[in-house]
Amino acid sequence: MPPPADILKVAIEWPGAFPKLMEIDQVSAYGWQLPNHETYALQNADSTNFYITEKAQMAQQLYERVQSSSLDVKLDGLKELANSSRDVTFAQEFINLDGITLLTQMVESGTDFGEMLSFTLTAFVELMDHGIVSWDTFSVAFIKKIASFVCKSSMDSAVLQRSLAILESMVLNSQDLYQKVAQEITIGQLMPHLQGTDQDIQTYTIAVINALFLKAPEEKRQEMSHILAQKQLRSIILQNVIRSNKPINEEMAHQLYMLQVLTFNLLEDRMMTKMDPQDQAQRDIIFELRRIAFDVECDSNNSGSIDKRKSMYTRDYKKLGFINHVNPAVDFTQIPPGMLALDNMLYFARHHQDSYIRIVLENSSREDKHECPFGRSSIELTKMLCEILKVGELPSENCHDFHPMFFTHDRSFVEFFCICIQLLNKTWKEMRATSEDFNKVMQVVREQITRALTAKPNSLDQFKSRLQNLSYTEILKIRQSERMNQEDFQSRPILELREKIQPEIMELIKQQRLNRLCEGTCFRKISSRRRQGRFWYCRLSPNHKVLHYGDLEESPQGEVPHDSLQDKLPVADIKAVVTGKDCPHMKEKGALKQNKEVLELAFSILYESDEYLNFIAPDKHEYCVWTDGLNALLGKEMTSEFTRSDLDTLLNMEMKLRLLDLENIQIPEAPPPIPKEPSNYDFVYDCN
């Protein structure tokens, strides 16, 4: 049997308890005896104003109130509607009543531009944010009306803010609406809103510009960029937003980041365009680079033979640092960076002519292997800067990483390049680099640039100053400090490298142990009466095939030759190596009374069925050398504590040497000379 229509079932949850399904009689409402109960709804007691109802009669009630002939009733209804529309259940019910159409008609026909319109637009924005209704359903009349609110010179700030938000959503959510909005509003009409003091209005204005930029067809983006430059968008944002007294909030930072990315993405076309070696106009740019650098007039047809001119060109292109000296155009067929690199080089040569000429001539006078190739460096640097700034990638929805300095110049990217190419030349000299070190220099330059950008300089001059403090020497100090802060080289790349070179180091330790066995060691004998005066010597043959050993009357001075040792034990006959209490001479009667030191230095070689050689090492180091060496001979793992210690020491040393090599630190083959003994010892050290 179905439940009565007046009974409302509500599931209620309480933290730490099982949910309960309760039945509420809407007629009695727990003794309130409410008339017309169908017009009421349960509402959350918190500040969310969300409603719990099956039919949401509140939507019907508000739908009627916002159409009231009484302005007060209508205004109160719109206020409540704007607040209630945040709840998706209410929104669905209101939309089902064709509430969106009602609001759009009110906007199109309305003449009030104050509070009533503000709440109408707020309710509209809240309802549309739920994604229930498609943006493609709106008429041109509605779009024109919203655009007119934005274009008015004086408009209520709340109405303006909501109108900008609606335009942004229209552009982002519908390509068809983008076309209609772009026809109704111009960049010039948006600019005045950036010159006010309301950061919310400024944020929504930049958001609309970004949306128009993002959705514009590729062929129109460059045109839009020129319009933005003519309207001085960058300068207006710099003065009224970035350098205003108000701190930049998170949403504004995101919109500035979006604009930065979209602006840099205009470079993608040139970045992905290969140079056509047959295009004379493009080749003329390379001729221009040569002319500026070497102050030569364009050669006429009568200025010498073809071979002579080709030889002269090849010489100059080599000085300019191109990879292909005969036809430098080939260097610009790599994409990225394509023609963008050539654009940067030409700008640098024309607008920073003194620096350009200095770099080219300075390097052309160096030895071949020490010259910093301007052409190759510019191409690789352009590619690197595109990677750092993510040119060609779509902006991230959650990123706020904008750089104020890129808003300080109309040609910020190419000015950025001009600073960085001079940095590259400076770093090259500081590293005393050769052509083989090109990639190492580029790694250091990348680190210098990214570290300087992290400080978020406010201008290109501040960026340049920051780079001055990030010299190659300073980068080395920072790297050293960071490595010291790492817990014993525990970063993943270091651990992977350690693991990769560990077998090589273990082989080195093994060879050292075997070499020590070949040198031999003098051992003391301990008889049952623990006499200390007798010795014996054991050493491995150079071919690692035989152990030579024999008694000595006294401790030898230096190595004992093979021919003076009477006994031999082929390595192939060795069955096992045992240590400590497992040694035969430690199992003999009374042997367990030996002190702990002797026990820790004992080891034995077992061979044949019941034969053995017993050892008492002179110290722990010799004990580890012999046990490791014997295990290595038998093809077993070296497990002593000295092997672990040597492995760590050698691994760390090898890691440091490789990192030093990566940083282009020259390690001399011979150690530095020992300082001379001071002639005067009359000096005092102040401990304070």
XYZ file of C-alpha atoms in Angstrom:
688
model
C 0.000 0.000 0.000
C 1.546 3.366 -1.013
C 2.252 5.853 1.813
C -0.084 8.833 2.299
C 0.736 11.826 0.086
C 1.122 14.044 3.147
C 3.892 11.889 4.621
C 7.405 13.030 3.718
C 10.232 10.530 4.215
C 13.549 12.111 5.182
C 16.873 10.287 5.688
C 18.835 11.870 8.524
C 22.489 11.129 9.239
C 24.380 11.797 12.459
C 28.182 11.390 12.763
C 29.068 8.140 14.513
C 25.518 6.753 14.340
C 23.456 4.760 11.838
C 21.318 6.856 9.438
C 17.604 6.918 10.233
C 14.655 7.192 7.868
C 12.003 9.414 9.474
C 8.429 10.065 8.349
C 7.177 13.641 8.739
C 3.490 14.449 8.510
C 3.360 17.682 6.557
C -0.210 18.371 7.700
C 0.414 18.317 11.427
C 4.101 19.293 11.171
C 4.680 18.198 14.765
C 1.749 20.086 16.163
C 2.052 23.331 14.182
C -1.051 22.511 12.067
C 0.244 24.569 9.096
C -2.389 25.547 6.488
C -1.540 24.974 2.794
C 1.290 22.669 3.788
C 2.150 21.975 0.164
C 3.649 25.475 -0.118
C 6.218 24.777 2.599
C 9.587 23.033 2.470
C 12.174 21.847 4.961
C 15.231 24.072 4.973
C 18.706 23.365 6.415
C 19.276 25.399 9.564
C 22.826 26.313 8.529
C 23.786 29.192 6.257
C 23.501 27.204 3.021
C 19.738 27.738 2.644
C 19.424 24.340 0.935
C 15.947 22.827 0.907
C 14.695 19.316 1.623
C 11.480 18.720 -0.285
C 9.973 16.412 -2.855
C 8.227 18.947 -5.051
C 10.052 22.122 -4.002
C 6.905 24.259 -3.855
C 9.209 27.106 -2.897
C 10.235 27.303 -6.564
C 6.613 27.815 -7.606
C 6.107 30.425 -4.917
C 9.183 32.440 -5.979
C 8.304 32.028 -9.651
C 5.057 33.836 -8.892
C 6.552 36.446 -6.556
C 9.170 37.668 -9.064
C 6.273 38.456 -11.459
C 4.325 40.435 -8.865
C 3.056 43.883 -9.792
C 4.253 45.103 -6.407
C 7.853 46.286 -6.740
C 8.571 45.499 -3.085
C 7.267 41.948 -3.372
C 9.123 41.514 -6.654
C 12.407 42.807 -5.218
C 12.146 40.599 -2.121
C 11.332 37.624 -4.332
C 14.377 38.296 -6.538
C 16.627 38.605 -3.465
C 15.401 35.261 -2.158
C 15.640 33.705 -5.618
C 19.265 34.848 -5.995
C 20.085 33.247 -2.657
C 18.088 30.041 -3.154
C 19.363 29.343 -6.678
C 22.666 28.074 -5.279
C 20.855 24.874 -4.270
C 20.796 22.417 -7.188
C 17.461 20.835 -6.137
C 15.741 24.207 -5.998
C 17.455 25.246 -9.240
C 16.175 22.159 -11.041
C 12.612 22.834 -9.899
C 12.759 26.506 -10.833
C 14.241 25.688 -14.255
C 11.472 23.103 -14.765
C 9.011 25.979 -14.392
C 10.806 27.648 -17.338
C 12.350 30.047 -14.874
C 15.409 30.776 -17.064
C 13.149 32.045 -19.845
C 11.304 34.199 -17.336
C 14.556 35.802 -16.129
C 15.885 36.433 -19.645
C 12.603 38.111 -20.624
C 12.792 40.268 -17.516
C 16.326 41.306 -18.459
C 15.452 42.045 -22.091
C 12.358 44.101 -21.255
C 13.561 45.700 -18.047
C 14.412 49.360 -17.692
C 15.701 49.264 -14.122
C 19.500 49.174 -13.958
C 19.898 49.072 -10.211
C 19.242 46.626 -7.420
C 16.416 44.711 -9.088
C 18.469 44.005 -12.210
C 21.428 43.041 -10.042
C 19.474 40.310 -8.220
C 17.919 39.126 -11.506
C 21.360 38.654 -13.060
C 22.693 37.054 -9.883
C 19.884 34.486 -9.901
C 20.527 33.848 -13.604
C 24.259 33.260 -13.026
C 23.620 30.926 -10.089
C 21.057 28.882 -12.014
C 23.308 28.574 -15.086
C 26.295 27.503 -12.973
C 24.594 24.147 -12.321
C 25.003 23.178 -15.984
C 21.366 22.144 -16.360
C 20.596 24.489 -19.254
C 22.724 24.819 -22.394
C 24.180 28.244 -23.169
C 23.318 27.806 -26.849
C 19.630 28.516 -26.156
C 19.893 32.299 -25.694
C 18.697 34.851 -28.180
C 20.694 37.623 -29.816
C 18.436 40.142 -28.035
C 19.534 38.826 -24.637
C 23.210 38.926 -25.661
C 22.833 42.493 -26.924
C 21.203 43.530 -23.658
C 23.990 42.017 -21.515
C 26.618 43.581 -23.770
C 24.901 46.969 -23.426
C 25.296 46.803 -19.659
C 29.043 46.326 -20.115
C 29.335 49.133 -22.635
C 27.536 51.769 -20.554
C 29.890 54.359 -19.101
C 28.174 54.339 -15.704
C 26.630 51.137 -14.431
C 25.897 49.602 -11.056
C 29.018 47.605 -10.077
C 27.018 44.478 -9.214
C 25.203 44.581 -12.577
C 28.501 45.141 -14.403
C 30.206 42.274 -12.574
C 27.364 39.819 -13.308
C 27.203 40.945 -16.942
C 30.927 40.377 -17.424
C 30.606 36.926 -15.812
C 27.737 36.054 -18.178
C 29.705 37.164 -21.243
C 32.718 35.111 -20.168
C 30.573 31.988 -19.713
C 28.875 32.499 -23.056
C 32.194 32.756 -24.888
C 33.778 29.785 -23.118
C 30.767 27.467 -23.419
C 29.598 28.062 -26.982
C 31.499 28.772 -30.187
C 28.322 30.186 -31.704
C 27.862 32.578 -28.784
C 31.527 33.579 -29.064
C 30.802 34.884 -32.561
C 27.759 36.837 -31.354
C 29.515 38.284 -28.296
C 32.575 39.270 -30.359
C 30.249 41.246 -32.657
C 28.590 43.078 -29.779
C 31.568 44.131 -27.682
C 35.005 45.512 -28.486
C 38.268 45.577 -26.587
C 38.022 49.360 -26.445
C 34.699 49.104 -24.593
C 36.251 46.794 -21.997
C 39.349 48.899 -21.314
C 37.715 51.549 -19.073
C 36.712 48.841 -16.577
C 40.402 48.094 -15.967
C 41.114 51.670 -14.961
C 38.859 51.661 -11.912
C 39.678 50.512 -8.390
C 37.290 47.547 -8.078
C 39.518 44.459 -8.410
C 36.530 42.160 -8.968
C 35.464 44.235 -11.975
C 39.065 44.250 -13.237
C 39.285 40.470 -12.795
C 36.069 39.788 -14.722
C 37.147 42.200 -17.458
C 40.470 40.405 -17.983
C 38.562 37.094 -17.849
C 36.344 38.229 -20.759
C 39.410 39.331 -22.755
C 41.066 35.972 -22.066
C 37.939 34.098 -23.134
C 37.745 36.050 -26.402
C 41.462 35.415 -26.931
C 41.151 31.687 -26.196
C 38.162 31.061 -28.453
C 39.288 33.245 -31.353
C 40.249 31.379 -34.544
C 44.012 31.187 -35.046
C 43.962 33.653 -37.917
C 42.262 36.265 -35.707
C 44.486 35.935 -32.638
C 47.353 37.934 -34.120
C 44.871 40.626 -35.165
C 43.434 40.696 -31.659
C 46.955 40.941 -30.252
C 47.621 44.043 -32.366
C 44.378 45.599 -31.126
C 45.352 44.891 -27.511
C 48.718 46.525 -28.163
C 47.073 49.581 -29.724
C 44.727 49.922 -26.744
C 47.745 49.617 -24.423
C 46.220 46.730 -22.490
C 49.593 45.724 -21.059
C 50.364 49.217 -19.804
C 46.896 49.655 -18.289
C 47.122 46.314 -16.443
C 50.622 47.156 -15.219
C 49.624 50.544 -13.806
C 46.122 49.780 -12.519
C 46.420 46.173 -11.393
C 49.960 44.922 -10.891
C 51.342 48.152 -9.465
C 48.205 49.223 -7.609
C 48.185 49.467 -3.842
C 45.823 46.506 -3.498
C 47.291 43.002 -3.137
C 46.498 40.741 -6.077
C 43.989 38.061 -5.086
C 44.098 34.471 -6.292
C 41.524 34.838 -9.069
C 43.224 37.929 -10.476
C 46.576 36.110 -10.406
C 45.002 33.263 -12.388
C 43.602 35.632 -15.020
C 46.969 37.397 -15.374
C 48.607 33.988 -15.767
C 46.032 33.110 -18.449
C 46.745 36.332 -20.339
C 50.498 35.725 -20.065
C 50.199 32.199 -21.480
C 47.825 33.220 -24.282
C 50.158 36.063 -25.251
C 53.198 33.789 -25.376
C 51.221 31.224 -27.359
C 51.108 33.732 -30.217
C 54.756 32.756 -30.729
C 53.828 29.151 -31.481
C 53.298 29.751 -35.184
C 56.834 31.095 -35.680
C 58.228 28.480 -33.319
C 56.817 25.691 -35.478
C 57.679 27.269 -38.852
C 60.733 25.885 -40.614
C 62.936 28.195 -42.616
C 62.801 27.730 -46.359
C 66.450 27.769 -47.526
C 65.234 28.890 -50.955
C 63.277 31.891 -49.618
C 65.353 34.963 -50.433
C 63.532 37.200 -47.935
C 64.378 34.801 -45.112
C 67.977 34.470 -46.290
C 68.240 38.259 -46.315
C 67.756 38.194 -42.532
C 70.907 36.094 -42.200
C 72.710 38.526 -44.504
C 71.557 41.320 -42.210
C 73.020 39.529 -39.174
C 76.324 39.257 -41.027
C 76.245 42.912 -42.103
C 75.567 44.260 -38.607
C 78.229 42.064 -37.016
C 81.043 42.794 -39.454
C 79.935 46.172 -40.820
C 80.143 45.025 -44.439
C 78.130 46.368 -47.332
C 76.053 43.953 -49.345
C 78.392 42.478 -51.896
C 77.675 43.413 -55.466
C 77.954 41.001 -58.332
C 81.258 42.564 -59.343
C 83.001 42.364 -55.962
C 84.980 39.261 -56.766
C 84.569 35.741 -57.995
C 81.752 33.511 -56.790
C 84.205 31.197 -55.051
C 85.804 34.113 -53.224
C 82.434 35.410 -52.018
C 81.361 31.938 -50.886
C 84.607 31.543 -48.959
C 84.070 34.920 -47.299
C 80.470 34.060 -46.390
C 81.523 30.690 -44.948
C 84.194 32.374 -42.818
C 81.734 34.947 -41.457
C 79.003 32.377 -40.793
C 81.515 30.343 -38.836
C 82.303 33.422 -36.754
C 78.581 33.938 -36.211
C 78.460 30.470 -34.669
C 76.175 28.643 -37.082
C 76.422 24.870 -37.295
C 76.140 24.876 -41.076
C 78.779 27.374 -42.223
C 77.951 27.017 -45.908
C 74.172 27.442 -45.655
C 73.065 28.694 -42.192
C 69.422 28.552 -43.284
C 69.554 24.812 -42.605
C 70.070 25.558 -38.889
C 66.556 26.999 -38.723
C 64.786 23.936 -40.123
C 64.651 22.387 -36.631
C 61.241 22.856 -34.973
C 60.959 23.997 -32.341
C 62.319 26.750 -32.326
C 62.140 27.267 -36.100
C 61.957 30.858 -37.325
C 61.370 32.200 -33.808
C 65.100 31.831 -33.121
C 65.966 33.912 -36.183
C 63.429 36.559 -35.136
C 65.116 36.788 -31.738
C 68.598 37.031 -33.243
C 67.596 39.806 -35.628
C 65.890 41.782 -32.838
C 68.982 41.444 -30.652
C 71.241 42.556 -33.505
C 69.104 45.609 -34.293
C 67.971 46.767 -30.848
C 71.021 45.757 -28.781
C 73.573 46.266 -31.500
C 76.593 46.991 -29.283
C 76.034 43.856 -27.191
C 75.463 41.787 -30.326
C 78.655 42.967 -32.012
C 80.661 42.516 -28.812
C 79.519 38.919 -28.376
C 80.192 37.974 -31.999
C 83.602 39.633 -32.234
C 84.665 38.499 -28.777
C 84.044 34.875 -29.649
C 85.431 35.056 -33.154
C 88.786 36.108 -31.657
C 88.973 33.125 -29.302
C 90.412 29.742 -30.027
C 87.998 27.581 -31.989
C 87.237 25.228 -29.142
C 86.648 28.057 -26.628
C 84.331 30.235 -28.707
C 80.695 30.481 -27.626
C 78.775 29.933 -30.892
C 76.217 32.744 -31.107
C 74.077 31.068 -33.779
C 73.852 27.657 -32.157
C 73.431 29.214 -28.696
C 70.567 31.446 -29.864
C 68.715 28.536 -31.420
C 69.062 26.288 -28.364
C 68.313 29.158 -25.968
C 65.119 30.054 -27.838
C 64.015 26.432 -27.601
C 64.828 26.405 -23.873
C 62.897 29.613 -23.165
C 59.864 28.202 -24.989
C 60.056 25.135 -22.755
C 60.399 27.196 -19.574
C 57.443 29.421 -20.482
C 55.453 26.500 -21.967
C 54.840 28.224 -25.294
C 52.117 26.416 -27.219
C 50.578 24.687 -24.204
C 47.041 25.432 -23.048
C 46.843 27.301 -19.750
C 46.161 25.312 -16.596
C 42.856 25.790 -14.807
C 44.453 26.006 -11.363
C 47.677 27.901 -12.023
C 48.402 31.421 -10.707
C 52.035 31.640 -11.809
C 52.216 34.958 -13.633
C 55.385 37.051 -13.901
C 54.994 40.830 -13.454
C 58.086 41.556 -15.563
C 56.402 40.234 -18.709
C 53.852 43.055 -18.405
C 56.541 45.744 -18.441
C 57.440 45.573 -22.153
C 55.476 45.196 -25.385
C 58.114 42.752 -26.698
C 58.774 41.030 -23.398
C 59.685 37.601 -24.802
C 62.335 38.848 -27.184
C 63.722 41.234 -24.537
C 63.804 38.242 -22.226
C 65.848 36.440 -24.878
C 68.265 39.378 -25.219
C 69.034 39.276 -21.497
C 69.438 35.496 -21.491
C 71.739 35.316 -24.534
C 74.106 37.733 -22.803
C 73.852 35.615 -19.659
C 74.754 32.522 -21.693
C 77.879 34.191 -23.078
C 78.875 35.335 -19.580
C 78.351 31.883 -18.071
C 80.327 30.317 -20.929
C 83.317 32.475 -20.009
C 82.922 31.809 -16.266
C 82.913 28.067 -16.904
C 85.865 28.370 -19.308
C 83.835 26.128 -21.520
C 84.816 24.462 -24.762
C 82.588 23.241 -27.558
C 82.335 19.848 -25.807
C 80.801 21.595 -22.769
C 77.894 23.143 -24.686
C 75.188 21.035 -23.026
C 76.684 21.591 -19.567
C 76.594 25.351 -20.103
C 72.960 25.161 -21.228
C 72.060 23.214 -18.078
C 73.645 25.885 -15.882
C 71.931 28.685 -17.843
C 68.552 26.957 -17.476
C 69.098 26.775 -13.729
C 70.125 30.434 -13.559
C 67.015 31.514 -15.469
C 64.541 29.354 -13.552
C 65.993 30.394 -10.193
C 65.801 34.069 -11.167
C 62.184 33.642 -12.315
C 61.275 32.030 -9.003
C 61.928 35.368 -7.286
C 59.154 36.923 -9.463
C 61.082 40.108 -10.374
C 58.887 43.137 -11.013
C 60.819 44.260 -14.090
C 63.290 43.029 -16.672
C 65.974 45.125 -14.973
C 65.279 43.350 -11.675
C 65.507 40.039 -13.513
C 68.866 41.082 -14.940
C 70.081 42.082 -11.457
C 68.933 38.770 -10.067
C 70.977 36.982 -12.735
C 74.033 39.013 -11.722
C 73.733 37.437 -8.278
C 73.383 33.969 -9.805
C 76.819 33.637 -11.338
C 78.253 30.227 -12.122
C 80.176 30.327 -8.831
C 76.971 31.066 -6.935
C 75.146 28.232 -8.720
C 77.902 25.859 -7.590
C 77.485 27.067 -4.000
C 73.725 26.616 -4.168
C 74.101 23.117 -5.599
C 76.599 22.209 -2.902
C 74.318 23.574 -0.193
C 71.340 21.672 -1.560
C 73.321 18.475 -1.782
C 74.454 18.911 1.804
C 70.843 19.365 2.846
C 69.902 16.096 1.216
C 70.132 13.183 3.556
C 73.204 11.337 2.332
C 72.332 11.567 -1.333
C 68.859 10.172 -0.860
C 67.204 11.854 -3.848
C 65.828 9.445 -6.454
C 68.205 10.339 -9.336
C 71.216 10.002 -7.034
C 70.003 6.653 -5.733
C 69.482 5.406 -9.272
C 72.959 6.518 -10.276
C 74.467 4.912 -7.154
C 72.737 1.658 -7.977
C 74.003 1.830 -11.532
C 77.678 2.349 -10.620
C 77.700 0.109 -7.528
C 78.813 -3.058 -9.430
C 81.752 -1.112 -10.830
C 82.787 0.010 -7.343
C 82.384 -3.524 -5.948
C 84.689 -4.816 -8.667
C 87.222 -2.149 -7.695
C 87.046 -3.237 -4.042
C 87.445 -6.866 -5.083
C 90.596 -6.062 -7.057
C 92.008 -4.135 -4.116
C 91.375 -7.075 -1.785
C 93.056 -9.527 -4.166
C 96.023 -7.187 -4.635
C 96.441 -7.066 -0.870
C 96.394 -10.869 -0.705
C 99.132 -10.929 -3.344
C 101.254 -8.681 -1.113
C 100.721 -11.107 1.772
C 100.435 -10.735 5.551
C 102.378 -11.933 8.558
C 100.245 -13.868 11.084
C 101.138 -14.880 14.614
C 100.825 -18.447 15.773
C 98.954 -19.437 18.884
C 99.692 -22.885 20.229
C 97.928 -24.690 23.006
C 100.373 -22.964 25.359
C 99.615 -19.611 23.711
C 103.205 -18.875 22.817
C 103.474 -15.494 21.111
C 106.940 -15.610 19.665
C 106.388 -17.505 16.398
C 105.025 -16.192 13.065
C 103.998 -17.446 9.689
C 103.395 -15.700 6.374
C 100.782 -16.224 3.670
C 100.354 -14.626 0.263
C 98.444 -15.182 -2.980
C 100.282 -15.806 -6.235
C 100.009 -13.048 -8.877
C 97.869 -15.296 -11.082
C 95.444 -15.885 -8.173
C 95.853 -19.666 -8.487
C 97.911 -20.613 -5.404
C 98.317 -19.606 -1.762
C 101.973 -19.668 -0.619
C 102.684 -19.941 3.134
C 105.414 -20.842 5.556
C 106.851 -20.363 9.088
C 109.049 -17.423 10.061
C 111.353 -16.999 12.985
C 110.534 -13.347 13.376
C 108.261 -10.674 11.987
C 109.492 -9.734 8.499
C 110.303 -6.233 7.260
C 108.296 -5.873 4.043
C 107.058 -8.622 1.721
C 108.310 -12.193 1.845
C 109.165 -13.664 -1.618
C 107.327 -16.725 -2.890
C 110.398 -18.956 -3.086
C 111.080 -18.578 0.652
C 107.651 -19.974 1.527
C 107.767 -23.760 1.579
C 104.078 -24.726 1.402
C 101.397 -24.255 -1.257
C 97.617 -24.548 -1.371
C 95.853 -24.434 -4.762
C 92.851 -22.123 -4.647
C 90.854 -24.755 -6.528
C 91.206 -27.085 -3.499
C 89.611 -24.643 -1.045
C 86.219 -25.900 0.140
C 85.151 -23.075 2.436
C 86.179 -20.140 4.607
C 84.849 -20.046 8.176
C 85.179 -17.397 10.878
C 84.939 -16.922 14.648
C 83.626 -19.825 16.674
C 83.286 -21.982 13.539
C 87.075 -22.062 13.137
C 88.767 -25.382 14.100
C 91.373 -23.645 16.278
C 88.585 -21.880 18.181
C 86.856 -25.230 18.841
C 89.860 -26.872 20.415
C 89.911 -27.621 24.127
C 90.236 -24.409 26.042
C 89.925 -22.281 22.931
C 86.612 -20.788 24.014
C 88.470 -19.218 26.844
C 90.206 -17.024 24.270
C 89.285 -13.394 24.702
C 86.738 -11.738 22.455
C 89.377 -9.851 20.465
C 91.057 -13.053 19.315
C 87.719 -14.648 18.493
C 86.793 -11.703 16.237
C 90.119 -11.962 14.354
C 90.017 -15.701 13.698
C 89.273 -17.317 10.331
C 90.140 -20.648 8.716
C 90.485 -22.112 5.213
C 89.064 -25.608 4.914
C 90.361 -27.901 2.163
C 90.145 -31.575 1.346
C 88.258 -33.594 3.956
C 89.795 -32.621 7.267
C 92.614 -30.233 6.450
C 92.627 -26.548 7.291
C 94.725 -23.422 7.652
C 94.028 -21.396 10.772
C 94.548 -17.630 10.922
C 94.555 -14.973 13.621
C 94.616 -11.620 11.836
C 96.843 -8.883 13.292
C 93.911 -6.430 13.299
C 90.336 -5.995 12.149
C 91.337 -4.398 8.861
C 93.543 -7.339 7.836
C 90.797 -9.696 8.955
C 88.320 -8.023 6.579
C 90.864 -7.849 3.755
C 91.522 -11.587 3.949
C 87.981 -12.795 4.486
C 86.723 -10.541 1.662
C 89.575 -11.561 -0.618
C 89.097 -15.280 0.009
C 85.336 -14.998 -0.568
C 86.041 -13.122 -3.808
C 88.377 -15.927 -4.897
C 85.595 -18.407 -4.284
C 83.070 -16.302 -6.158
C 81.116 -15.422 -3.028
C 79.815 -12.076 -1.781
C 82.080 -9.809 0.244
C 80.103 -8.960 3.366
C 82.516 -7.465 5.889
C 81.852 -4.124 7.546
C 84.957 -2.701 5.887
C 83.561 -3.578 2.467
C 80.334 -1.761 3.276
C 82.312 1.213 4.543
C 84.619 1.231 1.517
C 81.631 0.887 -0.787
C 79.894 3.926 0.755
C 83.098 5.972 0.716
C 83.958 5.159 -2.865
C 80.371 5.560 -4.070
C 80.075 8.976 -2.444
C 83.426 10.000 -3.847
C 82.493 8.807 -7.316
C 79.144 10.623 -7.108
C 80.883 13.851 -6.128
C 83.452 13.483 -8.890
C 80.735 12.925 -11.469
C 78.766 15.898 -10.229
C 81.917 18.028 -10.280
C 82.553 16.874 -13.826
C 78.984 17.787 -14.712
C 79.654 21.258 -13.307
C 82.844 21.512 -15.375
C 85.205 21.569 -12.396
C 88.652 20.569 -13.622
C 90.179 17.861 -11.410
C 93.992 17.747 -11.724
C 95.715 14.466 -12.440
C 98.381 15.121 -9.789
C 97.766 16.319 -6.224
C 98.711 19.905 -5.381
C 102.181 20.446 -3.874
C 102.558 20.208 -0.112
C 103.064 23.702 1.365
C 106.537 24.455 2.627
C 107.204 24.340 6.316
C 106.844 27.846 7.787
C 110.108 29.448 8.852
C 108.483 31.368 11.702
C 106.292 29.622 14.255
C 105.727 32.786 16.289
C 102.024 33.300 15.694
C 98.855 33.250 17.779
C 95.374 32.013 16.865
C 92.560 33.992 18.463
C 89.957 31.456 19.529
C 87.422 34.245 20.157
